[in-house]
Tab-separated table of N, CA, C and O in Angstrom:
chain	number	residue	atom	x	y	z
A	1	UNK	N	4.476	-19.403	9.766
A	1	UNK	CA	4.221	-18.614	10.950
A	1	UNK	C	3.697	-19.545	12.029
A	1	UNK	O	2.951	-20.489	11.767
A	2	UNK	N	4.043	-19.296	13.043
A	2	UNK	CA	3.853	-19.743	14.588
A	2	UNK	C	2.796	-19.000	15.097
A	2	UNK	O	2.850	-17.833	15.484
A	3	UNK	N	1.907	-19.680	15.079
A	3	UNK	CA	0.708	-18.633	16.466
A	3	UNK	C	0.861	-19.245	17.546
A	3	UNK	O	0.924	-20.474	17.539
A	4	UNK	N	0.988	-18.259	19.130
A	4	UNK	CA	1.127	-19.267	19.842
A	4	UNK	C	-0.180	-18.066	20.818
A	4	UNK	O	-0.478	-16.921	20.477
A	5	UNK	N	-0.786	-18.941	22.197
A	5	UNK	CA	-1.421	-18.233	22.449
A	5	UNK	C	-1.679	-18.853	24.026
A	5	UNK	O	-0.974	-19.827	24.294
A	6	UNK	N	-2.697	-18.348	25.187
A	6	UNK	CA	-2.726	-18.837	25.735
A	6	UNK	C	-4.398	-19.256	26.636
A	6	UNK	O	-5.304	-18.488	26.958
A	7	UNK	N	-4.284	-20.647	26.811
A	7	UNK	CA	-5.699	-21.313	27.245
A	7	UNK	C	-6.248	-20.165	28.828
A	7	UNK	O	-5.538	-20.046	29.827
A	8	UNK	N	-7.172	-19.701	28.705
A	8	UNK	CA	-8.012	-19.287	29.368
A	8	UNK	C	-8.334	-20.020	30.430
A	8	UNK	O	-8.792	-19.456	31.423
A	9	UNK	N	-8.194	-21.078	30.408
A	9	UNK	CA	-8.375	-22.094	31.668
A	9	UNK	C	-7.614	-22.199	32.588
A	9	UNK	O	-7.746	-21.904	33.776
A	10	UNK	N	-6.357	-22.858	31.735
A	10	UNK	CA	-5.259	-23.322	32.904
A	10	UNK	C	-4.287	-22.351	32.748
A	10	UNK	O	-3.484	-22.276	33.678
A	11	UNK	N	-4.101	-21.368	31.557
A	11	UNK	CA	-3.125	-20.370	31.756
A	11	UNK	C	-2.186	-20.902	30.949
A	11	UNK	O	-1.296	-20.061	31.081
A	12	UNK	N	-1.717	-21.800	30.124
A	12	UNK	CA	-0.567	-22.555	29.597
A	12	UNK	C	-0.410	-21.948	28.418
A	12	UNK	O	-1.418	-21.684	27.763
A	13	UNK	N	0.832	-21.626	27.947
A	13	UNK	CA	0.376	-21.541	26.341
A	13	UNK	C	0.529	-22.183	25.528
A	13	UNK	O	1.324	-23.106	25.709
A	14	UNK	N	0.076	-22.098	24.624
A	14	UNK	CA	-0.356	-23.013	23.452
A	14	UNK	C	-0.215	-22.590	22.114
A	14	UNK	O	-0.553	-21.435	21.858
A	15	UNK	N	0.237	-23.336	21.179
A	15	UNK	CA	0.649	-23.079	19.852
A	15	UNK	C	-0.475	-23.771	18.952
A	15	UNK	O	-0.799	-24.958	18.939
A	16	UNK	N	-0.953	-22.772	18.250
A	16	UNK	CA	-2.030	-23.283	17.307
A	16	UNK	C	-1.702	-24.600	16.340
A	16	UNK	O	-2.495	-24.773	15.415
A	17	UNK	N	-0.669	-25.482	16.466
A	17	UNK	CA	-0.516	-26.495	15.523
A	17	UNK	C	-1.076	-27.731	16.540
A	17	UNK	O	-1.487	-28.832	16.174
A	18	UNK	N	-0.945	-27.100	18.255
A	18	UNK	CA	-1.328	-28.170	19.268
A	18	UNK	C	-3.035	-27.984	19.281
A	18	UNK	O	-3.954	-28.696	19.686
A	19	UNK	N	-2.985	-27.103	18.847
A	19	UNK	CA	-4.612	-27.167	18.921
A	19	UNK	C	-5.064	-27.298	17.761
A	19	UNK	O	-6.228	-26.918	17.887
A	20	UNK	N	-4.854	-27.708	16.259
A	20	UNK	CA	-4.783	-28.689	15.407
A	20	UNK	C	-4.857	-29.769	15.829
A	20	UNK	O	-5.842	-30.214	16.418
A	21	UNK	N	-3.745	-30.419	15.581
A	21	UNK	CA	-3.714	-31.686	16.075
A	21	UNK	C	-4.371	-32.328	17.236
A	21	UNK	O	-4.282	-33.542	17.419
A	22	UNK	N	-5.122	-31.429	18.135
A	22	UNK	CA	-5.599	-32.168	19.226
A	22	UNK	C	-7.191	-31.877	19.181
A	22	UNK	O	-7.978	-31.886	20.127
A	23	UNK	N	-7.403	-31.658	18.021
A	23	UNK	CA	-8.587	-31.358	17.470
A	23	UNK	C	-9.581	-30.482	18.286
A	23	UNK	O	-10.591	-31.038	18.717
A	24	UNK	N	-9.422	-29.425	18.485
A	24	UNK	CA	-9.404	-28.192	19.141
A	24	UNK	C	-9.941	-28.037	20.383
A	24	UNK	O	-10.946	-27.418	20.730
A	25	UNK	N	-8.907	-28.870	21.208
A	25	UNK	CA	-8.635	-29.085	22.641
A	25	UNK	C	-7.668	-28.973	23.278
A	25	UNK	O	-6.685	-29.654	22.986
A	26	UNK	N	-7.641	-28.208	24.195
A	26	UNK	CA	-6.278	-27.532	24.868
A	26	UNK	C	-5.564	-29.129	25.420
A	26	UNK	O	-6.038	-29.904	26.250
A	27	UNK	N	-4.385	-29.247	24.687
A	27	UNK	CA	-3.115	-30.189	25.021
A	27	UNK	C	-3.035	-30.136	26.851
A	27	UNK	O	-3.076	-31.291	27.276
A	28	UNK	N	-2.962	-29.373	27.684
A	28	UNK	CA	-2.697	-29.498	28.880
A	28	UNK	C	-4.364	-30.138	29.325
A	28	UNK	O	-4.281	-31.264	29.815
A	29	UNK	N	-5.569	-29.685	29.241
A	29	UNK	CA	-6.563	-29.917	30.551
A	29	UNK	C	-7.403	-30.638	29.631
A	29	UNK	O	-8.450	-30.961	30.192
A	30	UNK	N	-7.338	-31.050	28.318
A	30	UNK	CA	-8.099	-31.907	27.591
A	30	UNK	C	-9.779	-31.339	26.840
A	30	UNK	O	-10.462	-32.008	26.066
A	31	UNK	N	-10.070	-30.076	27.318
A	31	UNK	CA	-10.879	-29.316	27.530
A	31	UNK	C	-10.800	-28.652	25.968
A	31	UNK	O	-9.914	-27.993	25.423
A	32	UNK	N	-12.326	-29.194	25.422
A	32	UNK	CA	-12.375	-28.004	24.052
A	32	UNK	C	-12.014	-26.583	24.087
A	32	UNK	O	-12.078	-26.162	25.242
A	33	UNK	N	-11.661	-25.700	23.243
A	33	UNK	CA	-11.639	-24.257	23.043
A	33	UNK	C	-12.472	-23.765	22.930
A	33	UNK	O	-12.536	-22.604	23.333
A	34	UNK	N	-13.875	-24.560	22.147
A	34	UNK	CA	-15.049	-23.886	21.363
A	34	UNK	C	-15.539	-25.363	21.217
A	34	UNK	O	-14.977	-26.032	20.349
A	35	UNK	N	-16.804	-26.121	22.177
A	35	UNK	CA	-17.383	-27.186	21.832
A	35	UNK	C	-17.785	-27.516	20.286
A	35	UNK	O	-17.664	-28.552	19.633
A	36	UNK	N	-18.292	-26.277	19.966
A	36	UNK	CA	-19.738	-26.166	19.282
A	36	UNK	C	-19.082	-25.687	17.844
A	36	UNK	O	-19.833	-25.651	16.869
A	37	UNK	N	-18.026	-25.407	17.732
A	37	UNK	CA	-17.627	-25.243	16.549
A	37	UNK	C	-16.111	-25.724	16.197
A	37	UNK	O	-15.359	-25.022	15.521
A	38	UNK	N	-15.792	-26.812	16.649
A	38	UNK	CA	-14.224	-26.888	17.183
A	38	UNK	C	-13.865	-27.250	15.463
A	38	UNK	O	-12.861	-26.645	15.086
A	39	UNK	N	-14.210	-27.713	14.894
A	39	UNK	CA	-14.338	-27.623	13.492
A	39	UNK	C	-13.591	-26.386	12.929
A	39	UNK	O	-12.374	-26.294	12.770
A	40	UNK	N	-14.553	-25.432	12.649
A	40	UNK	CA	-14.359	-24.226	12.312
A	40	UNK	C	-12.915	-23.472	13.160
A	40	UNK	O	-12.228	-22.518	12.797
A	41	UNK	N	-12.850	-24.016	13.940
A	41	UNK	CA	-11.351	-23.317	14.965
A	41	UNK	C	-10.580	-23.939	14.428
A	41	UNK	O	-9.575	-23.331	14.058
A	42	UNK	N	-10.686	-25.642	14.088
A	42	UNK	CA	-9.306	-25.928	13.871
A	42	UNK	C	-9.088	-25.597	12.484
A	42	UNK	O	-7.895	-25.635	12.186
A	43	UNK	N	-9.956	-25.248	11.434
A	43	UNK	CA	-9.915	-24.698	10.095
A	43	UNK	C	-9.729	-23.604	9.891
A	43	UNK	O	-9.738	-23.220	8.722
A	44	UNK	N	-9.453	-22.540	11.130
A	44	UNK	CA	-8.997	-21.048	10.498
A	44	UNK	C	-7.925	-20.648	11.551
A	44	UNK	O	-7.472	-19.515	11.712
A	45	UNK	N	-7.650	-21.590	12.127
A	45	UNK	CA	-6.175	-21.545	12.690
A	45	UNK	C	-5.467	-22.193	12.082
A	45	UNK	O	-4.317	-21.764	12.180
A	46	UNK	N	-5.554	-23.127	11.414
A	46	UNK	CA	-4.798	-23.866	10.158
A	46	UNK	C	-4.893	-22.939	8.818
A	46	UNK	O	-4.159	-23.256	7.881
A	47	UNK	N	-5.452	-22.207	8.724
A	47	UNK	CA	-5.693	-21.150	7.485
A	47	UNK	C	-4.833	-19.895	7.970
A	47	UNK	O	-3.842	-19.624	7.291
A	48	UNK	N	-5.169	-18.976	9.264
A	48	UNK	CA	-4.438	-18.590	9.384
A	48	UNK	C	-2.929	-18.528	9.716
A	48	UNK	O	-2.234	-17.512	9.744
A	49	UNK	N	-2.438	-20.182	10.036
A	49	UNK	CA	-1.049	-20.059	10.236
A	49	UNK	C	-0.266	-20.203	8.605
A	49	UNK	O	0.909	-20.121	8.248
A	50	UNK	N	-1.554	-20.453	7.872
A	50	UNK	CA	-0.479	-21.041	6.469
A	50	UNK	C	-0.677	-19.920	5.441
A	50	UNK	O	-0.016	-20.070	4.413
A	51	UNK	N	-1.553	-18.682	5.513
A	51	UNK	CA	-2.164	-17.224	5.472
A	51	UNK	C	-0.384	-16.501	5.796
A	51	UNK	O	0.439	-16.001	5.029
A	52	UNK	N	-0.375	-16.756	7.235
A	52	UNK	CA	0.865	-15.935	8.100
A	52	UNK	C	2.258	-16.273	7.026
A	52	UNK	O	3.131	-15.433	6.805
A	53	UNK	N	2.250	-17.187	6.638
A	53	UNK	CA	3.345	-17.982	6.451
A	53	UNK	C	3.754	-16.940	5.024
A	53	UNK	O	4.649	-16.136	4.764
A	54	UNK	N	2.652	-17.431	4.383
A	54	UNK	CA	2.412	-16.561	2.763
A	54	UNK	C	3.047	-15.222	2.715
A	54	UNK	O	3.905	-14.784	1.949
A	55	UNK	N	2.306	-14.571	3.898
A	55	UNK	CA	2.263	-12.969	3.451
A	55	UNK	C	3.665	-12.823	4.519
A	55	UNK	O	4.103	-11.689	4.323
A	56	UNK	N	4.305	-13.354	5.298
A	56	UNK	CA	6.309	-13.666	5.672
A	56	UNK	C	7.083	-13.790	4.234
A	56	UNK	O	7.857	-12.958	3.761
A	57	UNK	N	6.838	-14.549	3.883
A	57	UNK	CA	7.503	-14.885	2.593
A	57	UNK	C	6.958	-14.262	1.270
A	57	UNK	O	7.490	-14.793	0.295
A	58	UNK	N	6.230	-13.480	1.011
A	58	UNK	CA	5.732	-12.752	-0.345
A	58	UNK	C	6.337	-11.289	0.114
A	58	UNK	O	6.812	-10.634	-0.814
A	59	UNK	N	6.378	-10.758	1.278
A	59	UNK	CA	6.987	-9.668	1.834
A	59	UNK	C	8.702	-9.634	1.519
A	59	UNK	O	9.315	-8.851	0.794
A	60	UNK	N	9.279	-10.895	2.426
A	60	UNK	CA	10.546	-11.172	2.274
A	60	UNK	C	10.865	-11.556	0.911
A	60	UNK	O	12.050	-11.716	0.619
A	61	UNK	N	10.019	-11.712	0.099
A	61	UNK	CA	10.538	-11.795	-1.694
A	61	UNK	C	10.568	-10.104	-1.977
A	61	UNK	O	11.640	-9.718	-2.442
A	62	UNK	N	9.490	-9.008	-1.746
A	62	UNK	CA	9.161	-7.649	-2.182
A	62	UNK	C	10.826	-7.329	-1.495
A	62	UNK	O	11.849	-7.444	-2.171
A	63	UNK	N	10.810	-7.029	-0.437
A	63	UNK	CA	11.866	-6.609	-0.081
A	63	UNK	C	12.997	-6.929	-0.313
A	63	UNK	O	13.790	-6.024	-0.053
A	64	UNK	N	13.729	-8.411	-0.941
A	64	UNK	CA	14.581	-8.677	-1.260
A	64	UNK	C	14.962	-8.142	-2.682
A	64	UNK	O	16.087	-8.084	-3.178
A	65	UNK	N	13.594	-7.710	-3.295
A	65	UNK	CA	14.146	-6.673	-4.698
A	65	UNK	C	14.398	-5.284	-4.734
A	65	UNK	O	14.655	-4.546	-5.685
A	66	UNK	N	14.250	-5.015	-3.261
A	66	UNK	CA	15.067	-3.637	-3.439
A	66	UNK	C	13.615	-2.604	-4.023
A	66	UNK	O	13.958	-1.829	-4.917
A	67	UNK	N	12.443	-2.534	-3.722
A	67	UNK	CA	11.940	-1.599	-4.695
A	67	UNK	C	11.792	-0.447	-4.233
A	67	UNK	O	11.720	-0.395	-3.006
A	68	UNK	N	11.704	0.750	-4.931
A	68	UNK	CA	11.719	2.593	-5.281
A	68	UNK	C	10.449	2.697	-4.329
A	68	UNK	O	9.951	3.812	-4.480
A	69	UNK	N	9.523	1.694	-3.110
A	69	UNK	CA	8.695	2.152	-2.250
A	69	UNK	C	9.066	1.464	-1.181
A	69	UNK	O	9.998	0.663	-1.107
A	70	UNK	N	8.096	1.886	-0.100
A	70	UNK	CA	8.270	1.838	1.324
A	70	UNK	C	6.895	0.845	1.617
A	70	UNK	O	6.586	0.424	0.501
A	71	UNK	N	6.131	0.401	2.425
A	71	UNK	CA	5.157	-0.249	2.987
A	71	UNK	C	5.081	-0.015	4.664
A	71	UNK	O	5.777	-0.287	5.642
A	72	UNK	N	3.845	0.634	4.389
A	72	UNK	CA	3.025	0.982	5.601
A	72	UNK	C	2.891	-0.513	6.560
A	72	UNK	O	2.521	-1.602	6.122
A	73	UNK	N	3.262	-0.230	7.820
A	73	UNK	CA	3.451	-1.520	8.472
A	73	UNK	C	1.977	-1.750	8.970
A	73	UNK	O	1.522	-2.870	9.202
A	74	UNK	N	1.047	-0.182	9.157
A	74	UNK	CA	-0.394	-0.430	9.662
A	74	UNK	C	-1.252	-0.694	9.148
A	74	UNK	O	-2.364	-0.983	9.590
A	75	UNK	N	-0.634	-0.602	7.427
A	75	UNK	CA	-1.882	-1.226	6.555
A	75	UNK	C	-1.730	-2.524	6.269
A	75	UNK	O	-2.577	-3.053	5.550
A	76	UNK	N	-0.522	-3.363	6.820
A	76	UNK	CA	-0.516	-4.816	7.152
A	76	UNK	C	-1.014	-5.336	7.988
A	76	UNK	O	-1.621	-6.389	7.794
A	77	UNK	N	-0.914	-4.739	9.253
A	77	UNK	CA	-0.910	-5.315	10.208
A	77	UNK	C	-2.517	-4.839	11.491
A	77	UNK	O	-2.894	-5.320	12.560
A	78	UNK	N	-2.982	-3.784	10.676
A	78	UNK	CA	-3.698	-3.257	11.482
A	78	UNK	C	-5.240	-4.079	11.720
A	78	UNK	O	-5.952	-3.948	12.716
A	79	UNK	N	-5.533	-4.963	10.499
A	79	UNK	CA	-6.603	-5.464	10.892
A	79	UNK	C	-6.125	-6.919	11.831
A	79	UNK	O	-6.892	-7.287	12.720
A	80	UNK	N	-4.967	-7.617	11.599
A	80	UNK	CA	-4.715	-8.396	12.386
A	80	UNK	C	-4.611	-8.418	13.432
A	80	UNK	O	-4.894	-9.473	13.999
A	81	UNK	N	-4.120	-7.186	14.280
A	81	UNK	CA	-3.825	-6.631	15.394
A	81	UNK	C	-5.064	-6.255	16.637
A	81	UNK	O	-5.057	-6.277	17.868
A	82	UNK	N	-6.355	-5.820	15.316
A	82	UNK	CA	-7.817	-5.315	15.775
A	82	UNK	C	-8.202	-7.359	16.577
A	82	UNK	O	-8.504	-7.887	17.647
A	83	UNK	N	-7.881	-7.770	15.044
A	83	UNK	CA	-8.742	-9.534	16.166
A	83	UNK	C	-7.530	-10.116	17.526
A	83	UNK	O	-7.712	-10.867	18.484
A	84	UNK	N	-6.427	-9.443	17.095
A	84	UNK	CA	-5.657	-10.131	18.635
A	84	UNK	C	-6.137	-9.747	19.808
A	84	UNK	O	-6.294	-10.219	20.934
A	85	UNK	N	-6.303	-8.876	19.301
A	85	UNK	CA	-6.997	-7.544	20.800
A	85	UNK	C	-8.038	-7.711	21.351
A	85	UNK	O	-8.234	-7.192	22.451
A	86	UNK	N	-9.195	-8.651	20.597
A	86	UNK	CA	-10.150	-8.771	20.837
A	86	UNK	C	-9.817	-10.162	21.550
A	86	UNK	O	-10.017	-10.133	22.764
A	87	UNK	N	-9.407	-11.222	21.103
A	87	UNK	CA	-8.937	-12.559	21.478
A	87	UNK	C	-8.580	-12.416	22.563
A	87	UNK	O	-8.910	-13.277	23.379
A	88	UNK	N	-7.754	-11.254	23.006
A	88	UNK	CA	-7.056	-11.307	24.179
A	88	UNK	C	-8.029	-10.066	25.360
A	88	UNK	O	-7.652	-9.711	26.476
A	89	UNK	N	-9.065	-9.722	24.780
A	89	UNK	CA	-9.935	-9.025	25.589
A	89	UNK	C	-10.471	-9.810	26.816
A	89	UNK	O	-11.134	-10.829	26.623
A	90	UNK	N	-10.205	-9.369	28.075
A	90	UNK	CA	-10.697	-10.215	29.352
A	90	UNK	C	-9.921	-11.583	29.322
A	90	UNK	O	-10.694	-12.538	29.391
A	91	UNK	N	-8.610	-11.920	29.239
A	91	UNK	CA	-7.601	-12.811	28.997
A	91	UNK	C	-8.127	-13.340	30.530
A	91	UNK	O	-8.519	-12.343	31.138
A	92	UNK	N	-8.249	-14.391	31.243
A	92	UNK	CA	-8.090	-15.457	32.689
A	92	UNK	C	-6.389	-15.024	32.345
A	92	UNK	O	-5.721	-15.001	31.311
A	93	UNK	N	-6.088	-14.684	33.891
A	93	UNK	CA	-4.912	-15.096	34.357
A	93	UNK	C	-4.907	-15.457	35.699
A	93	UNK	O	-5.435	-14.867	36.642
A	94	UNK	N	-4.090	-16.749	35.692
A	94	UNK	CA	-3.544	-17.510	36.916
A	94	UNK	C	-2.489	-17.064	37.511
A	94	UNK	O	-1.639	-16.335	36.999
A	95	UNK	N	-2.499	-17.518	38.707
A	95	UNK	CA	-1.635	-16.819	39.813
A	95	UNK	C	-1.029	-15.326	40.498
A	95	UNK	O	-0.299	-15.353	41.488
């Protein structure tokens, strides 16, 4: 899974593997995400993209067997959906 998202600063977006690798500093303005814990950011955005990845592919195995039930899409998705919302609460937008 791909998280992609966007910096509060300059407005750009950004894919959580760039803010990995850039050790959790926005790739465009050089500028931490979270001074004080950039640690902890780049360890549960690396958890959650490899989390995302899991439950894509343990799904796409369930469903490829065909089984006699259905799956509630809100009992997947609903607590994930609660922290996007919040992430994206009072979003900076430019221009």
């Amino acid at each position: 899974m791909k998280i992609k998202g966007t910096c509060r600063r300059c407005g750009r977006d950004v894919f959580a593997e760039q803010i990995v690798a850039s050790g959790g500093r926005c790739p465009w303005d050089g500028e931490p995400f979270n001074a004080n814990y950039a640690v902890v950011l780049v360890d549960a955005l690396r958890a959650a993209e490899e989390a995302g990845t899991t439950l894509e592919v343990a799904l796409e195995q369930v469903a490829s067997l065909q089984p006699e039930f259905t799956i509630d899409a809100e009992s997947v998705t609903e607590g994930v959906a609660a922290s996007i919302a919040q992430l994206s609460a009072n979003l900076i937008k430019q221009g």
